[in-house]
Steps between C-alpha positions, in 0.01 A plus 500: 500500500502120491719299739589817691800450730527785746845398627639542149315828463649642822845409371430690178373797699812508719732482199320785325451731798856472632617644168341828611742712703262555788425130549865389499478570871324191633347698786331730250376198309349343814333829596368528148352151527354587838310811391409467133430126502266526798328798338456296182349200676278706730343685205452198278370218712233420755641147548488407869848340507657809344303737723608314816868533411464869410296579812754318718780703342316829552406412858850392607675758277750237387675478166323276252779378273399467136685168466390352831154486345620300201361171623260271320256494791467877489484560126275206428236699686523780244277490196646489150402858412686634804811298415488624140480861619779439750727370226410786262560771757815368669670354193379712207472845659831483685672663199322828574678521837833559326400865446459555875816584694593381847438848641152503349417158646601633841288814461194298396510314831561796733244614752431873527715554809799363309423729206499802734838396645654457155364835381649674804836333446502587130419864580812518716712329236385737227565799724857391570560439129370845398608710797765768455610795710379733224139391544273787592203466730273511192702222333465292813122555511466408131707187554289395798187533286640307205663220703286518811410184687140566397574505125723192528225314689262576214747362247554183701127444548424558132775258401376244752141517373614443142730214594221328694268535198760337274591222746130430556458462123802270471386270780134497399369664816228677300267225384145366508505487879679831567380741229620839374807531725693292751443519874840666542412779254175564686686501831746767376208707370321489836821599678529808278134590558563486874807724467299748292222502758744560786666783307169673432389467862829637635552793263379857529500795259625834623391809304772729368263797520353466847499288815253256347583133560304216338506123542589331172244223566222762507573645156646213297282405205267218596413204274141630487623834364721322249205288390280808460763671286532200269124476457491876428751446219293213358186717511694772320598249231137394453385862456784562253400187307137610493606840365730339239245229416760234588456138604747294705684171477665278758849365421681221685871449431724223630840354416598184316521173695880516526465792745268309737703339784245236601193504270178346627421372151722335240867406521762703681769646273598804704810679370614618844428871442401653837143622537618855569679500162226330300244760612725770352478318166121513525501868594721582199258317270217717630711815453567405135129434447415850619774644279358317196150625580630857519694460173179382331311800642272278708399689813449284809475556874435271793655303783758220530521249788782255580402170661666167576419154365476212745857399409634846587542632144350843427232587246340833405141614460414819316161663458530723193252762379511550122303572187298190408624525141858442622431171678645280223809721468559487875455122502754459219758721672464315830524158334811603306691538824400157625560294185123472444484247786140488624612396849742790539279789390121513522288802417125519565271774373243648739177301471290762677421286806708706742655843535876544490507608866315192622715276279818648652365508853642164613839573343521833682408323826793263462746789481393646834629427848393191691257695720279593205546167323383319813175698499443446128183323394657402167851382583424252778841332469694719741831322445476534123512876540774484763719271290454715190615799703797302633616404151456853365709636787772237453523564124453881518188492282237774508161347569284737298577782256285733294584623152357744246417786740642849461860515615522591868123495553506271805784699661308827447186337638671384820690827553192714442271287718741504794581873494217704344350577841813698589362777273164638616386610153539141376348328802196731476450408133198267505575344159860417588406366842230280346747358244748404774249364753324284238827370347392634160826453310320535164397859579838575656692403185323779313659742749839328502645707213455817708687345795879505509712333765757698696820295511870522574790286380653293781819296491528221757815380673517208258499735199138440401326809361123538529228764512364577844138622501450810713140587406293620204376812320136527387354807328793709618459384860815338637453245778800342671458189708609484861837326531568250775802313630479132593624421848506198724242523776690586817521238772376593847833404656718640220757726668818638347797654677605829339871568537499812279525729805740492793218407735346182364122482490251229420262570214187289467410349160811642333621301197841340541771604256651234272865395516745751356818404308721482811257273685477276194879461477527411869225247451678340201825458693313295758291309246746447214430128479130566433589649163652178366193305601264696276720609208348235278174696482642820347471373141132417545402839634701724263 
């Protein structure tokens, strides 16, 4: 941009942004300038003048007004490339903010304590709206599950993660300096990991059959076990391919440039589609490819991995086992779904230098938890793995999925391996024990047809119907798994007063009962004004 005048640019920015409902409030606009503008500068520049201003702002925790920085002495210290990016992001991308409501802007900037408070308030509001004297105790329990504070917190957090991803794309916070995802997205991911860890450490399982009590942290599946299972599946694929005389190819699929928010190469012509929506487009392309392969009677099996480009846009890798004679047909089908663009779809035939398992090893590593990734000898970039996980969580994308195996094979494998020792005749079977202990999925699949799962149909409080696995039957032997109930680990000082009898007693570690309808109504009479404060969030959550 020649003869760049930042004062004129700030005027353009103010005119455009104040057309958006949220920014008509000048206080919101100043707060916006404070957070997003500082984030932009801190990720893009190492200039000493800029860093001093940002560090002073962070140290003193004062507002750094977007327009107070519009002075020649300040912006003359910025290089031309930074000014060009500043103009592109704040003037060109502003149009994508029109799809974000004021409520959503507020949610994106909440801390987790505020999310918890809003979820609690919304739970009370929903209860008052749905409560009637005809409600049975079962209806009340179902309502509390469907509109519980816990479920509402999940909805708020999911919405917040997605909004932060989109705002980070709009303001260019994922770039050459900060790759894969923004610092805010990574921060939200780490907060969720900490919550998960605390939940696991403070939860116990109580058996429904006996007095057995287990700590959840002692039996939850570890990353090492997950890694071993994935390698077992890959080894199974290799043995299947050897039996079928198949080779394998490696496919990489990405989206057109218009779906990349801040590409590292070439010009930026992003269409504003959020990353969590563009990845669905890519997933649908892969689904149509598999459908076309099936329609053309081309048998394939393998593994698919979702990863993130440096600009935050997703791409897919797929390792596909197939008949060597079908390579050209597969290539044609894949290319047809990507307009024959060489940069969008690449397919490489196995050159014989490496096995499929070793080729996939690093991709499997990147899908595991941080503890395993940190120990990896291949993926030395710890934060690359962490940021990929953060983006997959924010966009609800499965990291790794297998295809082409017998339907239900993995479920049968897990159910059998966890419960076969409950039947002595099976645990004493040397062949079966050897298959399980050596993770020999290839041998197990030959037995899978003689294994049937014992299930029951369950309907949740939200109306969802699913099959609950109770156990399995093998060679006429029925084995049911031991059922447990999840409970919060009791606190040492957790006492509850029991008023059920005339003489009140104190029971240690007794769970407190939730509010009943009458207590709720009394609460609402005292807190009626709280309802009006949060009513604006009902449309988002329903």
